[in-house]
Short mmCIF file of C-alpha atoms and ligand atoms in Angstrom, two decimals:
data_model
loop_
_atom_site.label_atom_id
_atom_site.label_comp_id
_atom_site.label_asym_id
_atom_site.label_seq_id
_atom_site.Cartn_x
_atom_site.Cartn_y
_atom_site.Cartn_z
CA UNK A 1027 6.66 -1.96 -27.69
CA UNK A 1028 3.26 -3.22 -27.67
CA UNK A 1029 4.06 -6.14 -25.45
CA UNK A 1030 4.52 -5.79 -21.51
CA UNK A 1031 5.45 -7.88 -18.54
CA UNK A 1032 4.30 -7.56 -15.51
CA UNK A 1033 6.10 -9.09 -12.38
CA UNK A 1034 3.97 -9.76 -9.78
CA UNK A 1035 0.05 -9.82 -9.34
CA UNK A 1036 -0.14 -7.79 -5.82
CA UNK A 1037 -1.83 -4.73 -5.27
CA UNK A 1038 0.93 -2.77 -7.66
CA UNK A 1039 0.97 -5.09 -10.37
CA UNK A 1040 -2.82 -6.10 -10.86
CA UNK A 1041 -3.53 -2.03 -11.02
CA UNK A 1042 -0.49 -1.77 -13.58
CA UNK A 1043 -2.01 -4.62 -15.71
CA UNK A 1044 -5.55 -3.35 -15.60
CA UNK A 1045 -4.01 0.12 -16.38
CA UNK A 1046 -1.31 -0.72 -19.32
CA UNK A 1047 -4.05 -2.95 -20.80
CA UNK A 1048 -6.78 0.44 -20.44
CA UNK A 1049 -3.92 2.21 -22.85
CA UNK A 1050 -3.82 -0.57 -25.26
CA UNK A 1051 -0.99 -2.63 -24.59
CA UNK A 1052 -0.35 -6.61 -24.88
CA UNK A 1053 -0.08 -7.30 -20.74
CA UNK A 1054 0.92 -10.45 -19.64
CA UNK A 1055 1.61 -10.64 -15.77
CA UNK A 1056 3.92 -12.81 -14.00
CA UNK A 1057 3.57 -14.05 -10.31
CA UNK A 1058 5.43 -16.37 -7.69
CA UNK A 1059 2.82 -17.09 -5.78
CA UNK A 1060 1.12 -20.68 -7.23
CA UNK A 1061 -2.66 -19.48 -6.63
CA UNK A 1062 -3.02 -15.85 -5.16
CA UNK A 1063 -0.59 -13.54 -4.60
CA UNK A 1064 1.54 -12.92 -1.10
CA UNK A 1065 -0.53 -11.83 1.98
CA UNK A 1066 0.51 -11.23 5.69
CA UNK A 1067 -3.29 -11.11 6.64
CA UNK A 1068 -3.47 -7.49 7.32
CA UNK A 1069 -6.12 -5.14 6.45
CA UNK A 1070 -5.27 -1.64 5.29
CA UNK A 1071 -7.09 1.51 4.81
CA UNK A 1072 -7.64 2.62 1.34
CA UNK A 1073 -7.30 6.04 1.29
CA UNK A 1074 -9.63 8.34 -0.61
CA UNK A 1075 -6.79 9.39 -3.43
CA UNK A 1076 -6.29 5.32 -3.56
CA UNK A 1077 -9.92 4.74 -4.30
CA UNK A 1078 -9.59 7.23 -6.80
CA UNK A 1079 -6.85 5.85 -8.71
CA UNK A 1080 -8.81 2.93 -9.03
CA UNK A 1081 -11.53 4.31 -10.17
CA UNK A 1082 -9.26 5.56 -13.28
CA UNK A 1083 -8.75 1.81 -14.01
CA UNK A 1084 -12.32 1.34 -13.67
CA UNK A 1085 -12.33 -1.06 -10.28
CA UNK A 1086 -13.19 1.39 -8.12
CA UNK A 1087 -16.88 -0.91 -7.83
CA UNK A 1088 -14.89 -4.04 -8.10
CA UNK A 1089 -12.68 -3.22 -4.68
CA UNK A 1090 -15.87 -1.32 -3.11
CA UNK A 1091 -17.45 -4.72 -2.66
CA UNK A 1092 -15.11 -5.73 -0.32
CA UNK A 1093 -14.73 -3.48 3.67
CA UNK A 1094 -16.11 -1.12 4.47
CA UNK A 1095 -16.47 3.03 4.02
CA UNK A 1096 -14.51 5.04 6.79
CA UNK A 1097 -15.82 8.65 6.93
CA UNK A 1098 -14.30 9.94 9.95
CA UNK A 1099 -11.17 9.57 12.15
CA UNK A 1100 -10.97 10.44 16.11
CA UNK A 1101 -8.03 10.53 18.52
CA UNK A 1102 -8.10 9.49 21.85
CA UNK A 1103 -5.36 10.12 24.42
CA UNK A 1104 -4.02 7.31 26.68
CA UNK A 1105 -6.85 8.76 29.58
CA UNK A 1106 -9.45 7.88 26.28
CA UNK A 1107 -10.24 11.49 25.69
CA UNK A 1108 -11.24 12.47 22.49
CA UNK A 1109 -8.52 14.92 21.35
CA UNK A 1110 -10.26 15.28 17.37
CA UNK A 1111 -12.35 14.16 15.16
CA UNK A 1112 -11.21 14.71 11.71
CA UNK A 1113 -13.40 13.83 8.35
CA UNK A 1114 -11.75 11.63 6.37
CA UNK A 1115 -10.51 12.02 2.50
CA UNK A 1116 -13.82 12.73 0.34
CA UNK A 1117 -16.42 11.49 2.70
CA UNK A 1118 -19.90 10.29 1.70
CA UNK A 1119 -19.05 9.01 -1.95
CA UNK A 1120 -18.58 5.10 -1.78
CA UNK A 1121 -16.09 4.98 -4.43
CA UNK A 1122 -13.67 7.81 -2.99
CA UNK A 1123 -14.69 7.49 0.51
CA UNK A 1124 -11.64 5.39 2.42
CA UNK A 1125 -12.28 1.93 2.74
CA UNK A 1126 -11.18 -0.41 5.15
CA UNK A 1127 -10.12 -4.04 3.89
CA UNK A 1128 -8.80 -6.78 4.03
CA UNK A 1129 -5.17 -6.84 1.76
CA UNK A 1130 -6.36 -10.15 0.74
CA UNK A 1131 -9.41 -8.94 -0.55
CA UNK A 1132 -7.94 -6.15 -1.97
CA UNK A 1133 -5.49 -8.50 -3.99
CA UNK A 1134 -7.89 -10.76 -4.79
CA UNK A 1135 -10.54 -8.17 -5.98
CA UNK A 1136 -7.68 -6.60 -8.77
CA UNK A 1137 -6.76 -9.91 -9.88
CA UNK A 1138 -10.03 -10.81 -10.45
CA UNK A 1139 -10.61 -7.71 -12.50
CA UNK A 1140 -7.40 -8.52 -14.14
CA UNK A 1141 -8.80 -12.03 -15.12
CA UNK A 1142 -11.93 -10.79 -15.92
CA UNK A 1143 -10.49 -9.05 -18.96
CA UNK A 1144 -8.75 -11.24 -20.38
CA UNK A 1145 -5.30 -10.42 -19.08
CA UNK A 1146 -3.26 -13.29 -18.97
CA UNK A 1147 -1.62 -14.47 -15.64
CA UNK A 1148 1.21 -16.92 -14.97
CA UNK A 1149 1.45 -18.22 -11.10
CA UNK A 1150 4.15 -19.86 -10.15
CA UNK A 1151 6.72 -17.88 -11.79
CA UNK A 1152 9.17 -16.23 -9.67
CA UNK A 1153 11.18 -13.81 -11.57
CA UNK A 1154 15.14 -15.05 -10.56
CA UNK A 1155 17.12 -12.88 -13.63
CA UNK A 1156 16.41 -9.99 -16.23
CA UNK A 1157 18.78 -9.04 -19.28
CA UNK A 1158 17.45 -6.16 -21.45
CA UNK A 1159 18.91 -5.77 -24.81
CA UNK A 1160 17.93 -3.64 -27.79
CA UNK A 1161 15.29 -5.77 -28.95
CA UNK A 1162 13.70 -7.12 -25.97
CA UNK A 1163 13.97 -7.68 -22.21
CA UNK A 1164 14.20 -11.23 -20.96
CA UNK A 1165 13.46 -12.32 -17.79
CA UNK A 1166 14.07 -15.77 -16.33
CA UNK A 1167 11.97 -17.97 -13.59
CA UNK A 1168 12.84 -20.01 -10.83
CA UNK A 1169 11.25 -23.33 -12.68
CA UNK A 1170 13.93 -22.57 -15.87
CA UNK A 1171 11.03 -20.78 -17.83
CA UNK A 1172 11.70 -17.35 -19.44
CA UNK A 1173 9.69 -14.40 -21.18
CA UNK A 1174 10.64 -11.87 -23.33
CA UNK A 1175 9.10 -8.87 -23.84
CA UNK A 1176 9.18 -4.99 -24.66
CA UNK A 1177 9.30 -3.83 -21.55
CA UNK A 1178 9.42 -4.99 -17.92
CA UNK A 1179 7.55 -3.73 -15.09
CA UNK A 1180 8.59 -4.83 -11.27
CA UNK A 1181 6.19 -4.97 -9.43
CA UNK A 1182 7.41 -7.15 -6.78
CA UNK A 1183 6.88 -5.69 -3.74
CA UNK A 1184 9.39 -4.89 -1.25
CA UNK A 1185 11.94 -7.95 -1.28
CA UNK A 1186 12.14 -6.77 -5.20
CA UNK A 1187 13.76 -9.51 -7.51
CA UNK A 1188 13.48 -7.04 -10.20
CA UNK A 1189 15.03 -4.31 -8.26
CA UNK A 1190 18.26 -6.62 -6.88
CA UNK A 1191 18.75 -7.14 -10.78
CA UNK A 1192 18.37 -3.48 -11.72
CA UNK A 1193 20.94 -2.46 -8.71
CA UNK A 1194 22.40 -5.09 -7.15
CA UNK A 1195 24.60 -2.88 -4.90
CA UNK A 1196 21.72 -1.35 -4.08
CA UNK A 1197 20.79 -1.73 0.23
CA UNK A 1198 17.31 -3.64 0.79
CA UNK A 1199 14.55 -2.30 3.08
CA UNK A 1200 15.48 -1.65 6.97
CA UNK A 1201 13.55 -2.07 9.73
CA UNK A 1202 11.63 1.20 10.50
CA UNK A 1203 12.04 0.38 14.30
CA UNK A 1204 8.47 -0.71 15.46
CA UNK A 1205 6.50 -4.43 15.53
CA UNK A 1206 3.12 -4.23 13.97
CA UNK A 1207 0.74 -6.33 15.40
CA UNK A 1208 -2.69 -6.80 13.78
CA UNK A 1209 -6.00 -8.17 14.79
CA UNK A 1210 -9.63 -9.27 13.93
CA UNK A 1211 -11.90 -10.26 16.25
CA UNK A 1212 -16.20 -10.82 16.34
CA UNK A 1213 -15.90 -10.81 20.18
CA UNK A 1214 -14.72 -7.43 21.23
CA UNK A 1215 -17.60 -5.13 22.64
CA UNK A 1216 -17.86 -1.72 20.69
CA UNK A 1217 -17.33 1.22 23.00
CA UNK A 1218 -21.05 2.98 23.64
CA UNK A 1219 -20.31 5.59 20.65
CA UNK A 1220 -18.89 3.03 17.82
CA UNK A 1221 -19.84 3.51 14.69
CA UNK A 1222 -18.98 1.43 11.55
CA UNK A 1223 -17.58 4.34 9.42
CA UNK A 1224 -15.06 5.67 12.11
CA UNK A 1225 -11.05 4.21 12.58
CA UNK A 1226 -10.10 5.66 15.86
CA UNK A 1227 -6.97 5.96 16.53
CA UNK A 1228 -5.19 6.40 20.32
CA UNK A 1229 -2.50 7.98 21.34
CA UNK A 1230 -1.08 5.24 24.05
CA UNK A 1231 1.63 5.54 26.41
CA UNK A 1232 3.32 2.60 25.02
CA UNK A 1233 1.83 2.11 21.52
CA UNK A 1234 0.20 3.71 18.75
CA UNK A 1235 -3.35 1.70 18.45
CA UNK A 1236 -6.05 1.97 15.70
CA UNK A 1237 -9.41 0.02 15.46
CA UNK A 1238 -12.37 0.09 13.08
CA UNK A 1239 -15.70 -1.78 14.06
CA UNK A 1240 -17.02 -3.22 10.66
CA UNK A 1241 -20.74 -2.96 10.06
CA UNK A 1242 -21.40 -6.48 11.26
CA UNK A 1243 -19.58 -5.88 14.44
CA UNK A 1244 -16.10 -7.31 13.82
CA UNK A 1245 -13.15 -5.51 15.07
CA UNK A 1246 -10.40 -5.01 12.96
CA UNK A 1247 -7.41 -3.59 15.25
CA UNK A 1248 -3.53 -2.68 14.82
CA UNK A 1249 -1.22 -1.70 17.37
CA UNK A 1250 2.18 0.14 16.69
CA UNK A 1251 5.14 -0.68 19.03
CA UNK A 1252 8.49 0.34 19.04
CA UNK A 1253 11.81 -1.86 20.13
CA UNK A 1254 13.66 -4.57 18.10
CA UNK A 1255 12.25 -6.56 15.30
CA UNK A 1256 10.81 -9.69 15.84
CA UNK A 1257 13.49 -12.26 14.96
CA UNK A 1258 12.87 -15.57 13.21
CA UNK A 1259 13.70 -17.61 15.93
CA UNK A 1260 10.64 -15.29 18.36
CA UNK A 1261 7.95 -15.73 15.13
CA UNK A 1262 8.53 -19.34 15.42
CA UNK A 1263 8.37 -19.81 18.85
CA UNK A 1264 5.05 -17.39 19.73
CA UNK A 1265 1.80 -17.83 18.85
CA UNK A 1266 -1.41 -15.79 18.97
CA UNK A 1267 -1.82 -15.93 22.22
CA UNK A 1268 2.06 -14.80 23.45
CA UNK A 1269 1.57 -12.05 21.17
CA UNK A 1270 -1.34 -11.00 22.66
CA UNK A 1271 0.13 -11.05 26.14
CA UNK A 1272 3.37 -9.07 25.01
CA UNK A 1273 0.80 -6.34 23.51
CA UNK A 1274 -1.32 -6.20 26.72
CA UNK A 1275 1.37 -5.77 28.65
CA UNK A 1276 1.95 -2.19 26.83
CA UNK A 1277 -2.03 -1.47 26.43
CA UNK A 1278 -3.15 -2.20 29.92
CA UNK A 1279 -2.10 0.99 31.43
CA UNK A 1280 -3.84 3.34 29.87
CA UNK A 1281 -7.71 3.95 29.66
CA UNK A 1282 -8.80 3.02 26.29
CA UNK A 1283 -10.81 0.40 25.00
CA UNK A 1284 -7.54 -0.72 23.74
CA UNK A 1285 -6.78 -3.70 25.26
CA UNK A 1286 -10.53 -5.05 25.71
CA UNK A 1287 -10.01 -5.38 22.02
CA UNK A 1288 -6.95 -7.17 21.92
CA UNK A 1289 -7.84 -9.00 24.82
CA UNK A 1290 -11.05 -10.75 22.57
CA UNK A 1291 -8.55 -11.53 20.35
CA UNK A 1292 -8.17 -15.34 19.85
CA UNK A 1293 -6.08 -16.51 17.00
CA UNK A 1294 -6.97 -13.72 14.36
CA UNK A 1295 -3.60 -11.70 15.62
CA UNK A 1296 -0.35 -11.23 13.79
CA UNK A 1297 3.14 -9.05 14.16
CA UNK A 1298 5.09 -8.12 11.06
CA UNK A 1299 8.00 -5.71 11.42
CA UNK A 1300 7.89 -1.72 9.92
CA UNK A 1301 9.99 -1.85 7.27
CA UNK A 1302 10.74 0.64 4.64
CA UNK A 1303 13.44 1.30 1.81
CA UNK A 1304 15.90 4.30 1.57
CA UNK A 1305 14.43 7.22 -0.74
CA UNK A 1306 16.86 7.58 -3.99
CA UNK A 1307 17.17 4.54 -5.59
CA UNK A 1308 16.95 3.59 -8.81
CA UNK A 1309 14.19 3.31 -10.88
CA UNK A 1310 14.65 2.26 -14.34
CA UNK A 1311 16.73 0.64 -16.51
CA UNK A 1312 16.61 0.42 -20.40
CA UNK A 1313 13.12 -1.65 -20.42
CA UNK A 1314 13.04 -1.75 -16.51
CA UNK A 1315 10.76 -0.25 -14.79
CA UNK A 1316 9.36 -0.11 -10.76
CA UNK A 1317 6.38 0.81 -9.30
CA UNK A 1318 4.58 0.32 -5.91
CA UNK A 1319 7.27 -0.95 -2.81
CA UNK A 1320 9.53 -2.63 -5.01
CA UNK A 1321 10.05 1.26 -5.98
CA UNK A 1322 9.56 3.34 -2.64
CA UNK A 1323 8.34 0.98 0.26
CA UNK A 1324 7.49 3.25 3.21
CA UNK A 1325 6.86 2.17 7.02
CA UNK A 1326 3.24 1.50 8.26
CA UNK A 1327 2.40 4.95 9.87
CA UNK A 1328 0.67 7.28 6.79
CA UNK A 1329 -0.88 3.72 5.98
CA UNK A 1330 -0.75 5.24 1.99
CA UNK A 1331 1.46 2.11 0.71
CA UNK A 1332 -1.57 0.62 -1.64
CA UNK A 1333 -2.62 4.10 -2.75
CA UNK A 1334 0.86 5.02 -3.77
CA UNK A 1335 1.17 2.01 -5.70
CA UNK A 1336 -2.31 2.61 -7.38
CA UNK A 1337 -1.43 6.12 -8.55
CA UNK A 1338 2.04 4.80 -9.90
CA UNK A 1339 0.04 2.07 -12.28
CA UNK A 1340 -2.76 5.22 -13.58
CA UNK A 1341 0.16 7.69 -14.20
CA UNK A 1342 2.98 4.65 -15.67
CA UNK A 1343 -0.05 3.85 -17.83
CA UNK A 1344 -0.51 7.47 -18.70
CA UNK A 1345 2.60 7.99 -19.77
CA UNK A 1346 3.20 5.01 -21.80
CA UNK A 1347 -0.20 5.51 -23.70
CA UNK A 1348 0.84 8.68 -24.62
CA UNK A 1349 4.53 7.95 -26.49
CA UNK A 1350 5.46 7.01 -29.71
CA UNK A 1351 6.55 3.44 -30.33
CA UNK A 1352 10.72 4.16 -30.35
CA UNK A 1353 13.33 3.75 -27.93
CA UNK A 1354 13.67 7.42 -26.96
CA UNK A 1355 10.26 7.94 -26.79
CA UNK A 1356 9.74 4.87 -23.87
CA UNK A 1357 12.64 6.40 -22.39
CA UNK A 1358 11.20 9.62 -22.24
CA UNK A 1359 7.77 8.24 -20.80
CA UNK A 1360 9.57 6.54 -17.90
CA UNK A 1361 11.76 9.76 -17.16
CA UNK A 1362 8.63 11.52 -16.73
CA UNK A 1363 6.69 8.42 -14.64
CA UNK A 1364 9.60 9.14 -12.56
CA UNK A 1365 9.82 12.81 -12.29
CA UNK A 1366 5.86 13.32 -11.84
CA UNK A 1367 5.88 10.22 -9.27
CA UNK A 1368 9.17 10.28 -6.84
CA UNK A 1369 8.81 13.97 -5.13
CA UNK A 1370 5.07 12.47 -3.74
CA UNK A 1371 6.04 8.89 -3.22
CA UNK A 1372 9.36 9.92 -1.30
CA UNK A 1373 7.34 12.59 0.84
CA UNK A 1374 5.12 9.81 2.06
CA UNK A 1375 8.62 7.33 3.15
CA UNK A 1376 9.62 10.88 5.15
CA UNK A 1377 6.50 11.48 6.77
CA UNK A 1378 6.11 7.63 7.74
CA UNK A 1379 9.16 7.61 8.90
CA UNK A 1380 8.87 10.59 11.03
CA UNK A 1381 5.52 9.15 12.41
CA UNK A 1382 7.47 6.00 13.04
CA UNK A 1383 10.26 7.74 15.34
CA UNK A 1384 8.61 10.18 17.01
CA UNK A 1385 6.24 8.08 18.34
CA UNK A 1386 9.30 4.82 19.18
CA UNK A 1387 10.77 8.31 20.83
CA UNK A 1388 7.57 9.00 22.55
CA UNK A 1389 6.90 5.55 23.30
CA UNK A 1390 10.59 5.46 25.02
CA UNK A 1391 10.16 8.24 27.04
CA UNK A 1392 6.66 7.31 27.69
CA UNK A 1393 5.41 9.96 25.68
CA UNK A 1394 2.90 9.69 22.37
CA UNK A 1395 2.76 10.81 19.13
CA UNK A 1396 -0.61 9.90 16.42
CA UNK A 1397 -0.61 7.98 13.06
CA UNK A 1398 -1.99 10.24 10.32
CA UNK A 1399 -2.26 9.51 6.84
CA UNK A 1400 -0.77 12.64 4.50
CA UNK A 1401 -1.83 15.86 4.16
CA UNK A 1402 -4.15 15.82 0.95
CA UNK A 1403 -5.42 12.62 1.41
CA UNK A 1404 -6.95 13.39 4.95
CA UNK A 1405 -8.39 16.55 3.62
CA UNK A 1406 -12.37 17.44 3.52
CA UNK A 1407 -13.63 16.91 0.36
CA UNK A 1408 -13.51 20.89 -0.36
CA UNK A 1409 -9.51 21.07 -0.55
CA UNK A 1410 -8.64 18.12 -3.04
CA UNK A 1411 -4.99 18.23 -4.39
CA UNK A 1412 -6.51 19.72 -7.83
CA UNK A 1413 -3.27 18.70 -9.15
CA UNK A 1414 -3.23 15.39 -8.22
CA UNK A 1415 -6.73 14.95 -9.83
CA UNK A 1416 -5.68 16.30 -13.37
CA UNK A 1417 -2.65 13.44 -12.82
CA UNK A 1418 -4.33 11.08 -12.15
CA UNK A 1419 -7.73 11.18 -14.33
CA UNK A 1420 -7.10 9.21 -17.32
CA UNK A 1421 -8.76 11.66 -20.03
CA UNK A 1422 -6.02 14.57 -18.94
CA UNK A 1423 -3.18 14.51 -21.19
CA UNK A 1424 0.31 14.23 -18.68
CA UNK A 1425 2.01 17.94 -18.07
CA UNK A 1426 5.30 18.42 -20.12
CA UNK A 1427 8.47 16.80 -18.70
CA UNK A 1428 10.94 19.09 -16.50
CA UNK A 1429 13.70 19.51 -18.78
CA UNK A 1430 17.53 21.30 -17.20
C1 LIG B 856 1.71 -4.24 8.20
C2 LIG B 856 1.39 -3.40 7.01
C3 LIG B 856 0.31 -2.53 7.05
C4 LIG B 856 -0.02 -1.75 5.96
N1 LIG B 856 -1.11 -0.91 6.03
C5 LIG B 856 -1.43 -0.17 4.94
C6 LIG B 856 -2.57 0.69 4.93
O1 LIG B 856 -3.32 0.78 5.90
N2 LIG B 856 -2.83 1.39 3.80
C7 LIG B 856 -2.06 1.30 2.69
O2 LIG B 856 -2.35 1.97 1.68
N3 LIG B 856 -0.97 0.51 2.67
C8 LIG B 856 -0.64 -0.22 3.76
N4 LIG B 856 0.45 -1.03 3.74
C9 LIG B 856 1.32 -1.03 2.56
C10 LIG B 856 0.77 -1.89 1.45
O3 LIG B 856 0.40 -3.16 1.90
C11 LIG B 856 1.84 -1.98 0.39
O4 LIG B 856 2.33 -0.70 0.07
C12 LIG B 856 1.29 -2.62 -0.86
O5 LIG B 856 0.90 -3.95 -0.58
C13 LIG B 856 2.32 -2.59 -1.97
O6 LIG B 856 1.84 -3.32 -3.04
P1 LIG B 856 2.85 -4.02 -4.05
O7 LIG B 856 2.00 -4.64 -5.08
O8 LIG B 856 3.91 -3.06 -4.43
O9 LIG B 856 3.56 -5.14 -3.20
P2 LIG B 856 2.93 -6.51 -2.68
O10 LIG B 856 1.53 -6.27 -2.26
O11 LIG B 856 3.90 -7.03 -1.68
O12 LIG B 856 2.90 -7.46 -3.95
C14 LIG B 856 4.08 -7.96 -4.54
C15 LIG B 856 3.70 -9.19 -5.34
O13 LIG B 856 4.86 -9.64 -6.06
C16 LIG B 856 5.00 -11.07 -5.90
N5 LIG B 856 6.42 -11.36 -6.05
C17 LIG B 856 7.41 -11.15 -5.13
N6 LIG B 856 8.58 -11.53 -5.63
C18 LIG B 856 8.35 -12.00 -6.89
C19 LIG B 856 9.20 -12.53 -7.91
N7 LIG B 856 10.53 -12.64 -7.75
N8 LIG B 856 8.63 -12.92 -9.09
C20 LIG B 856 7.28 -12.80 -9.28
N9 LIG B 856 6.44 -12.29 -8.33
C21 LIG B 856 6.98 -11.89 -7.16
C22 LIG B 856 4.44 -11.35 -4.53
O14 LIG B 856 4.05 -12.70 -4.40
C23 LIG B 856 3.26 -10.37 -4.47
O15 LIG B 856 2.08 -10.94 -4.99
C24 LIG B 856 0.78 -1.82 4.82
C25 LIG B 856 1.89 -2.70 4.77
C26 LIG B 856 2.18 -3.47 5.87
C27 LIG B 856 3.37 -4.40 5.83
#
């Protein structure tokens, strides 16, 4: 099975290529997009167990280019009292600090590293059927092209092509019940205290907010607000600036520098809807396998979505590199992908998805409740997940399978 396919070139499947390729194998990635790969313009926060991962694959540098390092995280109340000020992941190390960045960048940083060594990419190919037999998986493209080869790796993201075929009875992602609205703006004055390695996040009456100054002054913002999804018929008819006026609507009451920020907000501002998929689906197939949200898609809130998908490619890799070339053996490599991967990855959709209600609860009664990102990746640098370390560095052999 030296040959692998990769289906799509996001954030999931330019990690699994650089990782499968790391282990040996014959990658050759397939993506819809004609150039790049599918953005919604957000930034993220790469969390410190993310920037690990990547440094496993060796692009830990290549990604660290791009944002900038977040060190600490404070909570304000809607009055814009402080209520903490928590360090973040493994502070002052650039390459396992968090990192705050563009998702473009970030997808266009991997890809590059993908390119970069020699990995070969196809745009334009959008994955429409697969058919796995005992020789080979085959997957077929919206222009009438196919592939075949040993195994098949969705990547896809969280309409998954690759997951329809796996399951087809299987529901899609839901709406997690809250519009996400994001922002950049240059114009925005930093509060008196701003610094460029601190996200603060506030606890509003009406919305969960979050903002990061970058070290050349621009504001990168998001704002969390619960009640329908936007519909097709509202994205087509609003713009920036009716965006911005439905979000200042909820911001003005309270005392935060919330809505200055949005307020200096010309047309860098966007709304997406929370979505996220049910835990318990399935995963694999006889060459099939998923990773990143076309696997376990969970809302906004933790904000671990990229870092779960980067420790899936370092630990698929993993346990690839490490079986035999036979049919039981790849079997057994994706049953323990799988088993070491889904109790983690599930835990995050549950937390997010807590997050996400208490606070559309909060929000409805006018209450609040905070974004956080999970337990061990918000921990000081003195209580990392020593487990999680020995999984995911790539010299440690795997532990043993769980076997009934
Ligand atoms: C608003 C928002 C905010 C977020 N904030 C954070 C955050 O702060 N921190 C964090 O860690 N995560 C965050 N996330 C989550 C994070 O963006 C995702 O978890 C991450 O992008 C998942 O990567 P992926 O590669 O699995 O999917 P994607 O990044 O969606 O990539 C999927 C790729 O597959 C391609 N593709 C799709 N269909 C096909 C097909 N049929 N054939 C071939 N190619 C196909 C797409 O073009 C795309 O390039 C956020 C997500 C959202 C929506």
């Amino acid at each position: 099975m030296a040959e692998i396919m990769v289906i799509g070139a996001g954030i999931a499947g330019a990690a699994a290529a650089l990782g499968l390729h790391k282990a040996g194998f014959d990658v050759t990635v397939h993506e819809a997009h004609p150039d790049g790969g599918e953005d919604i313009g957000a930034f993220l926060t790469l969390a410190s167990n993310g920037m690990r991962a990547l440094a496993q694959l060796d692009a830990a540098s290549a990604v660290a280019r791009h944002g900038f390092a977040l060190t600490t995280m404070n909570v304000l109340d809607e009055a814009g009292q402080e209520l903490a000020a928590l360090p973040l992941g493994e502070g002052d190390h650039p390459l396992t600090s968090y990192r705050c960045l563009r998702r473009a960048a970030l997808g266009a940083a991997l890809r590059h590293e993908v390119r970069r060594r020699g990995i070969a990419v196809r745009h334009g190919a959008r994955l429409t059927g697969l058919a796995e037999g005992a020789d080979g998986v085959t997957a077929t493209f919206a222009d009438g092209s196919s592939a075949t080869a040993g195994l098949l790796v969705g990547a896809d993201g969280l309409h998954s092509a690759v997951r329809s075929q796996l399951t087809p009875a299987a529901p899609g992602p839901e709406y997690a019940g809250q519009r996400v609205f994001y922002g950049y703006t240059d114009d925005a004055e930093a509060p008196p205290d701003s610094r460029s390695d601190r996200i603060t996040m506030v606890r509003g009456s009406g919305a969960a907010f979050g903002y990061a100054f970058s070290p050349a002054g621009e504001a990168y913002w998001f704002a969390r607000v619960a009640g329908p999804p936007v519909t097709a018929a509202e994205a087509d008819a609003t713009g920036p600036a009716g965006w911005r006026e439905q979000l200042l609507r909820v911001l003005r009451p309270d005392a935060t520098p919330a809505a200055d920020i949005v307020a200096a907000t010309t047309d860098q501002l966007m709304v997406t809807n929370a979505r996220q998929l049910r835990p318990g689906g399935h995963w694999r197939g006889r060459r099939t396998v998923l990773l990143g949200d076309a696997a376990h898609a969970a809302s906004p809130a933790t904000g671990q979505g990229a870092s779960m998908a980067l420790e899936d490619a370092v630990v698929l890799a993993k346990a690839l590199r490490e079986a035999a070339d036979t049919p039981e053996a790849r079997d057994a490599a994706l049953e323990l992908y799988e088993q070491l991967r889904r109790p983690r990855v599930e835990q995050n959709i549950a937390v997010s998805a807590q997050l996400t209600a208490s606070r559309s609860a909060g929000a409805a009664a006018g209450g609040a409740s905070e974004p956080s990102p999970p337990r061990d990746s918000a921990r000081p640098a003195q209580h990392v997940d020593e487990e999680l370390l020995r999984l995911l560095d790539w010299d440690s052999p795997l532990p043993a399978p769980d076997r009934p």
